[in-house]
Coordinates of C-alpha atoms in Angstrom, one line a residue:
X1 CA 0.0 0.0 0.0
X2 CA 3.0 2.3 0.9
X3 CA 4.6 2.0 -2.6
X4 CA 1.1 2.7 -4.3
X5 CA 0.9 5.7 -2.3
X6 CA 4.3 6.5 -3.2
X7 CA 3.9 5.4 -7.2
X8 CA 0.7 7.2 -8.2
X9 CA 2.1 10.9 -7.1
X10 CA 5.5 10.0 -8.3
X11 CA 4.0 9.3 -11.7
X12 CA 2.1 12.1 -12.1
X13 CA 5.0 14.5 -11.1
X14 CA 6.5 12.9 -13.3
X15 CA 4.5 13.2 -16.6
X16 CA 4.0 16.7 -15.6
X17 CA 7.9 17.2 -15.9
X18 CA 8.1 15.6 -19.3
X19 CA 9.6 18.0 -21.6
X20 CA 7.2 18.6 -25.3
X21 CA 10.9 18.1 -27.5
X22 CA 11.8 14.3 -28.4
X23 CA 15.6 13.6 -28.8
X24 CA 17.7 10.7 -30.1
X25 CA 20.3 8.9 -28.4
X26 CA 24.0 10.6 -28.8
X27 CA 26.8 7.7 -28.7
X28 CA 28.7 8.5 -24.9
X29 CA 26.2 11.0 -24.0
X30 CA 23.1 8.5 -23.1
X31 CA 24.5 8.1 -19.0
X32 CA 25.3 11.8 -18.6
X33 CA 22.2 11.7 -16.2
X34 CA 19.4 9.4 -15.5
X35 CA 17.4 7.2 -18.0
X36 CA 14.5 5.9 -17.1
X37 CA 12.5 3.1 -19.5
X38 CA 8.6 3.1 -19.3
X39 CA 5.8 0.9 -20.5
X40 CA 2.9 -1.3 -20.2
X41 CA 3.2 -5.3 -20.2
X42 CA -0.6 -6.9 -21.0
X43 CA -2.0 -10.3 -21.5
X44 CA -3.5 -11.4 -24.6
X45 CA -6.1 -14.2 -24.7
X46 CA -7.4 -14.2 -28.1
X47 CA -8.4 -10.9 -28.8
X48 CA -8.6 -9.2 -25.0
X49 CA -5.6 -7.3 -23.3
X50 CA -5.7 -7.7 -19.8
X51 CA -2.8 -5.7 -17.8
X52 CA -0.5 -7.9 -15.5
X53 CA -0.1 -6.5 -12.3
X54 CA 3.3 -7.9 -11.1
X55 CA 5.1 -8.7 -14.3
X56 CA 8.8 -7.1 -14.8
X57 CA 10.8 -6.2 -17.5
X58 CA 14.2 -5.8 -18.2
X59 CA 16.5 -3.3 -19.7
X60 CA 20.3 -4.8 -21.1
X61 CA 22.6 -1.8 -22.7
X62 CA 25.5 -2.9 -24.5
X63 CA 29.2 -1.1 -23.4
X64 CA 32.0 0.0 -24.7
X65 CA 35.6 0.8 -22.6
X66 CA 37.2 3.4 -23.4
X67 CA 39.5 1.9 -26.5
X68 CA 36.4 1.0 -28.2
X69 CA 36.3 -3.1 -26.8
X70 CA 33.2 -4.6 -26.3
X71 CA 32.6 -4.6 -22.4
X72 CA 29.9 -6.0 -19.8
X73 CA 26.8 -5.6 -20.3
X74 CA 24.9 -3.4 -17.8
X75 CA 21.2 -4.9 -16.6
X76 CA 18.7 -3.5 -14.7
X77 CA 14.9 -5.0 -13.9
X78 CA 11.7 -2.7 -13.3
X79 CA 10.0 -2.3 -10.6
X80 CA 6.8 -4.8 -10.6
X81 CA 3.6 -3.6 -12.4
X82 CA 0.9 -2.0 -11.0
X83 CA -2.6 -2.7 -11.8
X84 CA -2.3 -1.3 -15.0
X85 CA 0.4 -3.1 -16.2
X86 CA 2.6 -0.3 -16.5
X87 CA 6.6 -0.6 -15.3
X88 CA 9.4 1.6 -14.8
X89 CA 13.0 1.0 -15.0
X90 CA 15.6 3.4 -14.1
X91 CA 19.5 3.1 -14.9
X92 CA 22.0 5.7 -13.5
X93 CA 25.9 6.3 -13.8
X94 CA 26.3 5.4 -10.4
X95 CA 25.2 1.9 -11.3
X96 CA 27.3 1.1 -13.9
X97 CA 30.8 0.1 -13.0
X98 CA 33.8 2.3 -14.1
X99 CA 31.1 4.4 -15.8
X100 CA 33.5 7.3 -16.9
X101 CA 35.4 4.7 -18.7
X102 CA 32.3 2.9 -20.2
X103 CA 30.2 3.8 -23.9
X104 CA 27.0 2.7 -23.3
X105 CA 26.2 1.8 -27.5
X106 CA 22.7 0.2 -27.6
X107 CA 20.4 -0.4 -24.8
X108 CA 17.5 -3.0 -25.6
X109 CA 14.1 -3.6 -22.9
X110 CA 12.5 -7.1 -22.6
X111 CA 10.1 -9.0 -21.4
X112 CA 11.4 -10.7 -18.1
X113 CA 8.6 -11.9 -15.9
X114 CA 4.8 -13.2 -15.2
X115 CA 3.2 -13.4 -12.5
X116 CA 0.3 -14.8 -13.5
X117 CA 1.1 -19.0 -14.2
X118 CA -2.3 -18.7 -17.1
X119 CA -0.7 -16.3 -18.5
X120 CA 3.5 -16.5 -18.9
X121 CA 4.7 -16.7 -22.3
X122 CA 6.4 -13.8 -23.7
X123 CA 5.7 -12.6 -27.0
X124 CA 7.5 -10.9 -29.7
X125 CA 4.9 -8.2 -30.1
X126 CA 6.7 -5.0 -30.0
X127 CA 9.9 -6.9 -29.5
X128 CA 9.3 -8.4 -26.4
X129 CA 11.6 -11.3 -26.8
X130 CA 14.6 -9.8 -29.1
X131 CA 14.6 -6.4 -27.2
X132 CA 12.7 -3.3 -28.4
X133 CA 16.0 -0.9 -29.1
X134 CA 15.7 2.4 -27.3
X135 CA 15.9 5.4 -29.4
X136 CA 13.7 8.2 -28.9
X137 CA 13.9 10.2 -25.1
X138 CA 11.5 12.9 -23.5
X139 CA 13.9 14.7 -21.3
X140 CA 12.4 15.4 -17.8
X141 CA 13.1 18.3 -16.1
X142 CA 13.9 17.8 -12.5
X143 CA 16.9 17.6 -10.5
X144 CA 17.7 14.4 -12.3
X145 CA 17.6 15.0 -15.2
X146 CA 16.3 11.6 -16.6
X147 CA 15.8 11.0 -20.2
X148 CA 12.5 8.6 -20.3
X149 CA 12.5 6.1 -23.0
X150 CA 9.1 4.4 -23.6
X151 CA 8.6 1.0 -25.3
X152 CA 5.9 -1.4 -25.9
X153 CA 3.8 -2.4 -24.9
X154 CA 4.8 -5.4 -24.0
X155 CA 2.3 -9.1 -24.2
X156 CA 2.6 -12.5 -22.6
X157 CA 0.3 -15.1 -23.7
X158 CA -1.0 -18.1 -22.1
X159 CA 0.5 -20.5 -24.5
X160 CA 3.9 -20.3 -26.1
X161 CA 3.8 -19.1 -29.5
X162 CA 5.7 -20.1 -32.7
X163 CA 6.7 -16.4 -34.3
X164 CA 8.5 -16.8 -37.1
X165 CA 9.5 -13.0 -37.2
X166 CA 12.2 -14.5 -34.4
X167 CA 15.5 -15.7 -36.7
X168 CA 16.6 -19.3 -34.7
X169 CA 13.7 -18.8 -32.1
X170 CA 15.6 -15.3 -30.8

């Protein structure tokens, strides 16, 4: 109850923040303050989209050191869903390890997580599986700064799918 308390005037500070201009990501400049990753994750039975509450998803940005070698990847998860299915990941320098000598090149977000045991199978509807690339930001104006990336949304199903817009399942 405390974090829906917290989550529901945190939310709407925080689309009230949202900047009107859209950017693109700028190699080296994406961790020079806060990103945060946004969307809804649903479940579709036939034709009906229910929102999970609970689900996670997850967001894996590629690096770079400073010579231009591929490095560790950096991972974060959401926070659960709320009742409307919608998440919210956040990823800042402080996180990533040796983050003045680390490029972050491409960061991807994916399904990770179900709740719900009917409904568990990830889909590849807006990328779910292979990773939905971010590239467009809303910068928000606050003392952090974050640049909020929104993707999806995101659908499990109850029964494991055969897309064949995956190459080799993936």
């Amino acid at each position: 109850m405390a974090l829906k308390c917290f989550f529901v005037p945190y939310m709407l500070l925080l689309s009230c923040l949202v900047a009107a201009g859209v950017a693109t990501i700028i190699d080296g400049e994406l961790l020079s303050s806060m990103i945060g990753v946004q969307g809804r994750i649903y479940c579709k039975e036939g034709s009906k989209l229910t929102p999970i509450q609970g689900a996670v998803a997850r967001v894996t940005c590629e690096t770079a050191d400073e010579y231009g070698y591929e490095g560790e990847d950096v991972t974060v998860l959401s926070q659960a869903t709320d009742a409307k299915g919608y998440f919210l990941a956040t990823l800042s320098s402080s996180e990533v390890k040796n983050y003045k000598k680390v490029n972050i090149k491409e960061c991807r977000a994916f399904l990770e997580l179900s709740p719900a045991e009917t409904c568990s199978f990830p889909t590849e509807i807006n990328r779910g599986i292979s990773g939905a690339i971010l590239q467009t930001y809303r910068l928000v104006e606050n003392k952090l700064k974050m640049k909020l990336f929104t993707v999806g949304p995101f659908v499990f199903s109850p029964e494991e799918t055969q897309d064949k817009s995956i190459p080799n399942g993936y």
